[in-house]
Short mmCIF file of C-alpha atoms in Angstrom, two decimals:
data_model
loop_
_atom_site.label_atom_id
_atom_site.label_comp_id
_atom_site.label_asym_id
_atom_site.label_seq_id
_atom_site.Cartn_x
_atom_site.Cartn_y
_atom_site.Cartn_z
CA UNK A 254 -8.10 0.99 -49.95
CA UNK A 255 -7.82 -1.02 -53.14
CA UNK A 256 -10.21 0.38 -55.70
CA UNK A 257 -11.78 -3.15 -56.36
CA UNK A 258 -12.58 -3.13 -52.71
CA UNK A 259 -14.13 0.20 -52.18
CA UNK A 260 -16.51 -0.60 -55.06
CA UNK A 261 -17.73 -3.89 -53.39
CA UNK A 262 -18.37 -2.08 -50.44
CA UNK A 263 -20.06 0.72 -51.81
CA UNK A 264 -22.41 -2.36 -53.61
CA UNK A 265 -23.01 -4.15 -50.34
CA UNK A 266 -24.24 -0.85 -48.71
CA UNK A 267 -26.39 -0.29 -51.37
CA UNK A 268 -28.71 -3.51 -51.60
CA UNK A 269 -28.71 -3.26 -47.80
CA UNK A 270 -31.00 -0.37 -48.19
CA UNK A 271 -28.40 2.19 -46.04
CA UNK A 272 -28.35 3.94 -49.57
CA UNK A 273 -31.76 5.38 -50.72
CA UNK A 274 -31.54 6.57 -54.08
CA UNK A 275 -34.10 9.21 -55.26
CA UNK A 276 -33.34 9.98 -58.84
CA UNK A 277 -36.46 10.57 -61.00
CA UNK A 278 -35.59 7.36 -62.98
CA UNK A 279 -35.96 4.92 -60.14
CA UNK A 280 -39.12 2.21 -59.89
CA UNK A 281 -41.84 3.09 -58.02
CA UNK A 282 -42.26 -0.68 -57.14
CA UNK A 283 -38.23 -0.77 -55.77
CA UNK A 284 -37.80 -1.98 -52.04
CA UNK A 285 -36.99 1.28 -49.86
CA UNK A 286 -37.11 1.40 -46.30
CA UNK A 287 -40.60 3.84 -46.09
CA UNK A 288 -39.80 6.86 -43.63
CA UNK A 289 -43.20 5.75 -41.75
CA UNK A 290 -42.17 2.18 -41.32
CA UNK A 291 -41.36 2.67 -37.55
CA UNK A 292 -44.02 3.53 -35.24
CA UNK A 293 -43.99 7.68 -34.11
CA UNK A 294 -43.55 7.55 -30.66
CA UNK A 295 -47.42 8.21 -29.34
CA UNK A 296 -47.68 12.02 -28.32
CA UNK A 297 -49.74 13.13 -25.25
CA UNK A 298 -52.74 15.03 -25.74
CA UNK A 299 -52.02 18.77 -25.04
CA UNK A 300 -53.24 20.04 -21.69
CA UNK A 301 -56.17 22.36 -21.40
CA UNK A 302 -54.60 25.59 -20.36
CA UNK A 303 -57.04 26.56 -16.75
CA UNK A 304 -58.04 29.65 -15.32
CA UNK A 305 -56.62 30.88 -12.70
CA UNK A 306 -59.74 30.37 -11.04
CA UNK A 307 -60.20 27.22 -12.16
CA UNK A 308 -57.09 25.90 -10.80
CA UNK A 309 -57.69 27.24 -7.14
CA UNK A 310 -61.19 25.93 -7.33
CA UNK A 311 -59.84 22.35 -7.66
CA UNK A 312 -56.91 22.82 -5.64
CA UNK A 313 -59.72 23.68 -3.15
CA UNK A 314 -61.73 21.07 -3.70
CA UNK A 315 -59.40 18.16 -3.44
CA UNK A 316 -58.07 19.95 -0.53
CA UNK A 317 -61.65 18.83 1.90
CA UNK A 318 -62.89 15.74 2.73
CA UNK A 319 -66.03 13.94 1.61
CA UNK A 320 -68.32 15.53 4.62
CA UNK A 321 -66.91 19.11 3.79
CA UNK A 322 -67.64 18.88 -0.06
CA UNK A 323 -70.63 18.00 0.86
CA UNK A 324 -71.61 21.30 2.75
CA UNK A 325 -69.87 23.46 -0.05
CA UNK A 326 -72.87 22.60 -2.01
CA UNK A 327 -75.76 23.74 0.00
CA UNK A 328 -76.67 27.58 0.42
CA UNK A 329 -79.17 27.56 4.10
CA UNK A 330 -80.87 29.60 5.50
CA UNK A 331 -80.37 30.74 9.44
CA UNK A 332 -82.94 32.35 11.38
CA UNK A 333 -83.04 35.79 12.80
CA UNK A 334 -80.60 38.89 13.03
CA UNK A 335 -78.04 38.01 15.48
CA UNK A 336 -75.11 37.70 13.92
CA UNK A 337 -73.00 35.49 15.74
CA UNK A 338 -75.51 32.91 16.40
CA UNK A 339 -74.92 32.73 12.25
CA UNK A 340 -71.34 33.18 12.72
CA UNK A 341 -71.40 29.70 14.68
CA UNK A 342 -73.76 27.90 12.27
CA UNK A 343 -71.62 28.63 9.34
CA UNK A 344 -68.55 27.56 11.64
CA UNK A 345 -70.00 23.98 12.32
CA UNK A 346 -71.43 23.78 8.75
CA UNK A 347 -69.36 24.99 6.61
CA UNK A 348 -72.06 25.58 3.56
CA UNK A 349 -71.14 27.29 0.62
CA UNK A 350 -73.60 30.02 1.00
CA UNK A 351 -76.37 31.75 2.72
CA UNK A 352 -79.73 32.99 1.92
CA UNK A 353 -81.09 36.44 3.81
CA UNK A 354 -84.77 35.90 3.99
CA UNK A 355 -86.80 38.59 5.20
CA UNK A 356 -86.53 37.81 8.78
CA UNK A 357 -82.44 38.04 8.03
CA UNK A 358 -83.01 41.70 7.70
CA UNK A 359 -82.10 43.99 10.86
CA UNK A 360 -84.22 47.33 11.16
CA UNK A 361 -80.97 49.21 10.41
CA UNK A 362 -79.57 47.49 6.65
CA UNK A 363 -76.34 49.27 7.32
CA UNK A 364 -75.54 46.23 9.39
CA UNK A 365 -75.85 43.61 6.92
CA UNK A 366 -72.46 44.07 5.78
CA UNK A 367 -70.77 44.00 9.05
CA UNK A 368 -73.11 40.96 9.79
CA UNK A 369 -71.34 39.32 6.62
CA UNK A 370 -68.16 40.08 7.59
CA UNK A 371 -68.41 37.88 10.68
CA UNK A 372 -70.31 35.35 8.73
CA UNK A 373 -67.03 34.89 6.31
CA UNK A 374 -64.41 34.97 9.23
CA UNK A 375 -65.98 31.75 10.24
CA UNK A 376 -66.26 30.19 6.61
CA UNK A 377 -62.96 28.52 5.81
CA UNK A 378 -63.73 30.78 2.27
CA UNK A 379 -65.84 33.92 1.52
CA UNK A 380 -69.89 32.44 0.93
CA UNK A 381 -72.13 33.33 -1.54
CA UNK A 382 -74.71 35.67 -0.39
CA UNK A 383 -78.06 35.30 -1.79
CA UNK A 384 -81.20 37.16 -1.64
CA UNK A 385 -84.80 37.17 -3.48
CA UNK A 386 -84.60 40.82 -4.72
CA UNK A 387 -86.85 41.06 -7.33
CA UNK A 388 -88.24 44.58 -6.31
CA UNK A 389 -92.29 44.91 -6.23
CA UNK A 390 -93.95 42.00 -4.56
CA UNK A 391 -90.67 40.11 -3.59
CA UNK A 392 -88.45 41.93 -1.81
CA UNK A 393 -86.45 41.80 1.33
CA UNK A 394 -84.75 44.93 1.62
CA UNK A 395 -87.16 47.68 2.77
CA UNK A 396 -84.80 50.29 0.65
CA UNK A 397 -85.52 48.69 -2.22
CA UNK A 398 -87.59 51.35 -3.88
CA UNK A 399 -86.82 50.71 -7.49
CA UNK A 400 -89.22 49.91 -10.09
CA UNK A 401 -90.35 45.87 -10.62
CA UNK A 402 -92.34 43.70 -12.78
CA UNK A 403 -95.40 46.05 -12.20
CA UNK A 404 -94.14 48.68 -13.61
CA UNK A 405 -91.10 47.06 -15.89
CA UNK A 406 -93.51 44.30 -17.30
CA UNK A 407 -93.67 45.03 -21.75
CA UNK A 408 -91.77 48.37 -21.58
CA UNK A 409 -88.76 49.56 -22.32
CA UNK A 410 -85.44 47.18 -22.02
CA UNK A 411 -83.65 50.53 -21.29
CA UNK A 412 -86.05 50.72 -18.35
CA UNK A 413 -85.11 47.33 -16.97
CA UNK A 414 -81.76 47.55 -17.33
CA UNK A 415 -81.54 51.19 -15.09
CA UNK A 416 -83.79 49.08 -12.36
CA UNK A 417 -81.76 46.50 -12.15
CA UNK A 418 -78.35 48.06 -12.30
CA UNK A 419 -79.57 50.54 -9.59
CA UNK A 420 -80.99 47.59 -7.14
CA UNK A 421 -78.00 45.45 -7.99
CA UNK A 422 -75.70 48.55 -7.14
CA UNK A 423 -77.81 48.13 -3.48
CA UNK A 424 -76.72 44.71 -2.99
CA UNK A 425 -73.06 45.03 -4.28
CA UNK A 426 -73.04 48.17 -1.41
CA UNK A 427 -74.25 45.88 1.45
CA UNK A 428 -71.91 42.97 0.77
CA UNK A 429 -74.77 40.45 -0.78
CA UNK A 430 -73.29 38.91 -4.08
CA UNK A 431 -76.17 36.79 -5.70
CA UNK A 432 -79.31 37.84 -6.74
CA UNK A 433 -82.40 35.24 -7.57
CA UNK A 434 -84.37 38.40 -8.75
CA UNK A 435 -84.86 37.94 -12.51
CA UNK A 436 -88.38 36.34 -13.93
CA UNK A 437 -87.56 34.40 -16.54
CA UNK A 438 -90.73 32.95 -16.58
CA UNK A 439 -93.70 34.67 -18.81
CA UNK A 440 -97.29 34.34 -18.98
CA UNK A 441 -99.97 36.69 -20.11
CA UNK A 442 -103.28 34.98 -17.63
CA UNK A 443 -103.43 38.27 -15.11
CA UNK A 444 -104.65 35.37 -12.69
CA UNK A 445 -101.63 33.07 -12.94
CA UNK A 446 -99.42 33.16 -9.39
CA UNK A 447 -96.47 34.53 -10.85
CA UNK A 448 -98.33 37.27 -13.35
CA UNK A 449 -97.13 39.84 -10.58
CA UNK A 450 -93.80 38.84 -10.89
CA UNK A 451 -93.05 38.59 -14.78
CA UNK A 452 -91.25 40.98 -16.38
CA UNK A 453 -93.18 40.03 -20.11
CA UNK A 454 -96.28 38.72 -21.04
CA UNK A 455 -94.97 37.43 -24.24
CA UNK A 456 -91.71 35.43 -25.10
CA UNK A 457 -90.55 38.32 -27.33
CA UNK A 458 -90.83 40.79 -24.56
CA UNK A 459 -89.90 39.23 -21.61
CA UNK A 460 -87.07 37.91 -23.57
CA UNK A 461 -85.73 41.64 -23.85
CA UNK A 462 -86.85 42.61 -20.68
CA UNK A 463 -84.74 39.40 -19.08
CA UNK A 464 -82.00 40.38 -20.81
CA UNK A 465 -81.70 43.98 -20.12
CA UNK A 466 -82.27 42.46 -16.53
CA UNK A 467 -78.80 40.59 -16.63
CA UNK A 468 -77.17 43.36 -18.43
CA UNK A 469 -78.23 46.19 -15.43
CA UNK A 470 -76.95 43.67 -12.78
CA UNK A 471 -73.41 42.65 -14.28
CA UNK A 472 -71.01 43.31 -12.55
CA UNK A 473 -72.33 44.09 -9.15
CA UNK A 474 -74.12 40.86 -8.42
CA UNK A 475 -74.18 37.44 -9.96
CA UNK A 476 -77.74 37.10 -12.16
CA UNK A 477 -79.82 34.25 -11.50
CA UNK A 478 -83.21 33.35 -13.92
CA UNK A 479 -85.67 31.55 -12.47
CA UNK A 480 -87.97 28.98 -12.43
CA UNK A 481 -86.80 26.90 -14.76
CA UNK A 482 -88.16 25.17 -17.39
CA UNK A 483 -91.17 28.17 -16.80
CA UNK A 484 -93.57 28.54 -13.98
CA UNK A 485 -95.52 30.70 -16.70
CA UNK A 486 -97.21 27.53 -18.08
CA UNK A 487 -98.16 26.25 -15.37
CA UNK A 488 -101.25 26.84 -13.00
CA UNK A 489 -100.70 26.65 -8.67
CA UNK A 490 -98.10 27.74 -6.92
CA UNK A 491 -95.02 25.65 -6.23
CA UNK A 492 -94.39 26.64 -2.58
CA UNK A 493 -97.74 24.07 -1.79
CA UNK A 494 -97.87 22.09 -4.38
CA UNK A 495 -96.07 20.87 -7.83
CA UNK A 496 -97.55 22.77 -10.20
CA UNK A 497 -98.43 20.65 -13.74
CA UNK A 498 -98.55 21.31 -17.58
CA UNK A 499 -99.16 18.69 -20.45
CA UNK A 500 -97.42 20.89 -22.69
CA UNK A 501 -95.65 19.22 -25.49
CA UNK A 502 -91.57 19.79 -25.97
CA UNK A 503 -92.37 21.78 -29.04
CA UNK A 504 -94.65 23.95 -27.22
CA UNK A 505 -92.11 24.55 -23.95
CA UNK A 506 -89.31 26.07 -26.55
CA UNK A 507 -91.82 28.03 -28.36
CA UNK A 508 -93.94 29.45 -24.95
CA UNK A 509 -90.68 29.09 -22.22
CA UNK A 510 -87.90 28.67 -23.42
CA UNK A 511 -87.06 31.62 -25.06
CA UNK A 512 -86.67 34.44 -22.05
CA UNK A 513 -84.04 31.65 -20.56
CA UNK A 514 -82.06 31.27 -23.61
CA UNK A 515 -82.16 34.91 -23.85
CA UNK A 516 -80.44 35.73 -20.25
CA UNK A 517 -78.46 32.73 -20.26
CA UNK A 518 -76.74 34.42 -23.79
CA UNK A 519 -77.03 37.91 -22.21
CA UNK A 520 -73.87 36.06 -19.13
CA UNK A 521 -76.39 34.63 -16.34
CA UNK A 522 -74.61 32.99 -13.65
CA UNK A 523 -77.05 30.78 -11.77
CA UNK A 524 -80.11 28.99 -12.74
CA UNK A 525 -82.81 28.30 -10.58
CA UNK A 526 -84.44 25.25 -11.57
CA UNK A 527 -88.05 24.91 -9.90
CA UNK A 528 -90.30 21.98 -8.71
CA UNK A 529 -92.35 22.00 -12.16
CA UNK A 530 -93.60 19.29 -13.30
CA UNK A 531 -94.02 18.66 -17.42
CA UNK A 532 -95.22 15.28 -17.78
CA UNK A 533 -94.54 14.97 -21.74
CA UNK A 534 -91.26 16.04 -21.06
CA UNK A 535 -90.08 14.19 -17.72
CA UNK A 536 -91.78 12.03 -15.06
CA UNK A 537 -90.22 14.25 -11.96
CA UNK A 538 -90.36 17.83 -11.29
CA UNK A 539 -87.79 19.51 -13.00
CA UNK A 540 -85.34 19.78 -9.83
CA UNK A 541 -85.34 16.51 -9.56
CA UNK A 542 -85.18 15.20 -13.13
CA UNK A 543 -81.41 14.26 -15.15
CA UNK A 544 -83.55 15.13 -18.01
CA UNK A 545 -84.20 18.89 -17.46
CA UNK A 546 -80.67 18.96 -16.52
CA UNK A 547 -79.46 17.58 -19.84
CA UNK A 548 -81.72 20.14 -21.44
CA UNK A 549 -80.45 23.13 -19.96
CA UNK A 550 -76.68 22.16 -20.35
CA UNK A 551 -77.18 20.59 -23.62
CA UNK A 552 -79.81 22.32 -25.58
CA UNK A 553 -80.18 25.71 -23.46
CA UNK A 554 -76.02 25.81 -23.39
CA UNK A 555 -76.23 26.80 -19.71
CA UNK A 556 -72.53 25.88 -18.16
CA UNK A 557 -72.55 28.08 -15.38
CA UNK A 558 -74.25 26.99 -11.73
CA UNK A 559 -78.17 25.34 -11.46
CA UNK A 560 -79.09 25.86 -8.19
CA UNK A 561 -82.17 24.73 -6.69
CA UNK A 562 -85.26 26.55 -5.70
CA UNK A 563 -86.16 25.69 -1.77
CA UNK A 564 -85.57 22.16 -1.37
CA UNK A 565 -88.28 22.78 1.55
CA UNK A 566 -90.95 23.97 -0.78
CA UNK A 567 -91.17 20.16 -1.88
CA UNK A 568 -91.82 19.10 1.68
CA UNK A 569 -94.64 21.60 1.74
CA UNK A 570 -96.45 20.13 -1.38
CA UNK A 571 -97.68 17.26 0.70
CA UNK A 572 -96.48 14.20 -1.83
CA UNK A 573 -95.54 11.95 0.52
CA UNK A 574 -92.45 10.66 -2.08
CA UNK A 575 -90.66 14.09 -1.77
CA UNK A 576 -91.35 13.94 2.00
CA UNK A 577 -87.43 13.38 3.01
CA UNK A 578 -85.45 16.43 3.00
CA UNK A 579 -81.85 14.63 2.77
CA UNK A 580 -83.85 12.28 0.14
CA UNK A 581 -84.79 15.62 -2.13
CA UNK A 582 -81.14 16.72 -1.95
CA UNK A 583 -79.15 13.42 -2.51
CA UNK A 584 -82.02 13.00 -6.13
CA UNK A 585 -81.36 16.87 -7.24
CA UNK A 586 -77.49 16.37 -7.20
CA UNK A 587 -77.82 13.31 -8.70
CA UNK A 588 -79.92 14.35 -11.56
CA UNK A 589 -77.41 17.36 -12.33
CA UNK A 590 -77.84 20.17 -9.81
CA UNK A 591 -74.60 22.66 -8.66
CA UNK A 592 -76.32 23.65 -5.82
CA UNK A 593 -79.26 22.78 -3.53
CA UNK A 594 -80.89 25.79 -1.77
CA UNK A 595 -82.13 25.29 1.59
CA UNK A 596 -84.56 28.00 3.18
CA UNK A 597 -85.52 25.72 6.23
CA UNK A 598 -87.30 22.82 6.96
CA UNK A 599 -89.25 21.25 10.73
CA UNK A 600 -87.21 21.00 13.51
CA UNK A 601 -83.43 22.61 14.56
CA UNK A 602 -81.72 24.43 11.83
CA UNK A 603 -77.97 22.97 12.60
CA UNK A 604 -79.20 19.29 13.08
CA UNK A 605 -80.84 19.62 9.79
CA UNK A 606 -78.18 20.87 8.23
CA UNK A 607 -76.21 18.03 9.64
CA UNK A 608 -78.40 15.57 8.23
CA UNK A 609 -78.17 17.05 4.69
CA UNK A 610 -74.51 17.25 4.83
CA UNK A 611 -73.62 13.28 6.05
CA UNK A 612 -76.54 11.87 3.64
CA UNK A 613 -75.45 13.84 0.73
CA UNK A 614 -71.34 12.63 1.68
CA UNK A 615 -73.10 9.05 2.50
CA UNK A 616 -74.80 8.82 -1.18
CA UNK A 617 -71.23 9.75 -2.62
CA UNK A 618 -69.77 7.05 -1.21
CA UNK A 619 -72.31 4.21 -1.83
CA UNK A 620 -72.62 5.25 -5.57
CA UNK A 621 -75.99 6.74 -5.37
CA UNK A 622 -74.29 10.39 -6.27
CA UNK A 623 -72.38 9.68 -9.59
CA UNK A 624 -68.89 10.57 -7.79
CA UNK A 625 -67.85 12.52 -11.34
CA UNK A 626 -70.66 14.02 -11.34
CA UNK A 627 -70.42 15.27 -7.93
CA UNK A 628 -67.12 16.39 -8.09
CA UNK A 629 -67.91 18.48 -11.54
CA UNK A 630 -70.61 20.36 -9.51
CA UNK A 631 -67.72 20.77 -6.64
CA UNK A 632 -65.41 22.35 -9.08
CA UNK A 633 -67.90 24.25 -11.30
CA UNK A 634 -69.42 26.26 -7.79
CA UNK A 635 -66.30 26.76 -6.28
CA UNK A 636 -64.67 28.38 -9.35
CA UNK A 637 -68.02 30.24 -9.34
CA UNK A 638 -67.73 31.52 -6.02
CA UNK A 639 -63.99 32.25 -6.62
CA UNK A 640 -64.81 34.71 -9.10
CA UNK A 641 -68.27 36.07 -7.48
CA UNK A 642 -66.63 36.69 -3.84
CA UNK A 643 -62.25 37.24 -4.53
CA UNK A 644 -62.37 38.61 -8.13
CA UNK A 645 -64.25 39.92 -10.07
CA UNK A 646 -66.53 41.85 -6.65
CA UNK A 647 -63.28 42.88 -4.80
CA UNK A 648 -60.77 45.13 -5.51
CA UNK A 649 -57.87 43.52 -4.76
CA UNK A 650 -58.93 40.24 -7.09
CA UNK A 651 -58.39 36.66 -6.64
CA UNK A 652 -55.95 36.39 -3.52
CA UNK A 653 -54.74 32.72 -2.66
#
């Protein structure tokens, strides 16, 4: 190529911008093609590595239909000792757990785990098992000899933690894998309902006590604290009525709150949220209220399960607007709840259960159960009872 014509190519290159010069002499203010001036192809936002657990529980979940997500979030209550007649209500049902009331018992405990065994061959997965074991004045299991609030209440956290690690090693031993048997609530009126029951008569001291409950019971059974937002303050007891306080917000996290926040940080698994009602705080009772929900995810930091206290013990207060069983359950899902506990309510067990399970599955469909919402609390319990009943309780560990 002719040398005249190499150098008017060269030129033309150049003011076409396919040459960028970048000498330190050049003008700022000279037209370059920017290395931004395309658009970056967008990038997707990287995906949240899961758990193990995690992933089964919503490979799980979006594995049922409507009717049996539904019944994965109740935990009823069956009558009697015969275990097969349970066997065959948690084959039509299908609820993700039972509760062994006192009347669940047989004379001979060795049984219970046999009796459990039979109860998860019919479950299409392994149930939660729950008891009240709180030792003392609440207690199912006759063998439960260990000491309770009585004799726990203001001492030593050492001594709560032994107690609770030795009645917790009970449970682990007879197959039953949640316990609601830790006080959270505190109160220092000798008269109050629940004085028999606390484990502190101060927030400083049944915050320690709480907390050295949790720690004895880890790993053996899954801790639950209870009642929610604090029966402590309040005067009656819930199983008749909805007990009341006009205590201010300021005063509930100075006076309740504290024992919660202290076993929720010490690894509780469940929350039992009660049928309290705090007036300056929410209109409902607490089970009942999106508010008290909010608090206890948002404020308390609680992300594990909420379950319930009896749905029935609302029936038995005698307000005539918490009169509908399927009514009660539908409003505590709705307002936030993981799980709504069921220890009985008028009538046959299995048609009642029924009647929970398609008006629950109804509100889902007709928008009165927030469907995220409901499918959040789906996920969150099953990955819950993934680890409780196939990992980190068994030997062999999560199994598919």
């Amino acid at each position: 190529m002719q040398l005249s014509r190499l150098v008017a190519v060269l030129a033309l290159v150049a003011t076409s911008g396919g040459i960028v010069s970048c000498g330190a002499g050049d003008d700022a203010s000279s037209e370059k093609t920017p290395l931004t001036a395309q658009p970056l192809p967008s990038q997707p936002s990287p995906t949240p590595t899961l758990s193990p657990e995690a992933e089964m529980a919503r490979e799980r979940w979006d594995s049922m239909d409507l009717e049996e997500q539904a019944a994965s979030l109740l935990m009823l209550y069956y009558p009697g000792t015969d275990p097969a007649a349970t066997a065959q209500f948690v084959r039509d049902i299908q609820p993700g757990g039972l509760i062994l009331m006192g009347d669940n018992i047989p004379a001979d405990e060795s049984q219970i785990p046999a009796n459990i065994a039979q109860w998860n061959e019919a479950s299409a997965y392994p149930l939660l098992i729950g008891i009240d074991e709180e030792g003392g004045t609440v207690a199912r299991l006759p063998s439960d000899v260990f000491p309770a609030a009585p004799q726990l209440r203001d001492g030593p956290a050492a001594d709560t933690t032994q107690a609770f690690e030795q009645r917790s090693e009970l449970l682990k031993e007879l197959g039953i894998n949640v316990n609601f048997g830790i006080i959270a609530d505190t109160t220092a009126d000798p008269s109050s309902f629940i004085w028999p029951r606390v484990l502190g008569s101060t927030p400083q001291l049944a915050s320690q006590n709480v907390a050295a409950a949790v720690q004895g019971e880890s790993g053996n059974v899954a801790s639950t604290l209870k009642h929610f937002p604090g029966h402590g303050l309040t005067a009656g007891d819930s199983h008749t009525s909805i007990p009341s306080s006009d205590v201010t917000a300021d005063q509930w996290r100075e006076l309740a709150l504290p024992p919660f926040q202290s076993g929720v940080d010490a690894g509780a698994e469940f929350v039992m949220i009660g049928h309290l009602r705090f007036p300056q705080i929410a209109d409902e009772p607490a089970s009942l209220s999106p508010q008290w929900h909010e608090i206890l995810r948002d404020e308390v930091g609680f992300e594990a399960v909420i379950i319930t206290d009896s749905m029935s013990m609302l029936l038995d207060s005698g307000v005539p607007e918490y009169s509908d069983p399927v009514r009660n359950a539908i409003d505590s899902i709705a307002a936030g709840s993981t799980m709504v506990l069921m220890v009985g309510s008028p009538g046959d067990t299995t048609e009642n259960a029924h009647a929970l399970v398609s008006g629950i599955a109804d509100a889902v469909r007709s928008g009165e159960i927030d469907r995220e919402t409901f499918d959040s609390a789906g996920v969150l319990l099953m990955e819950h009872r993934i680890r409780i009943t196939e990992d980190r309780y068994s030997p062999s560990g999560v199994e598919g």
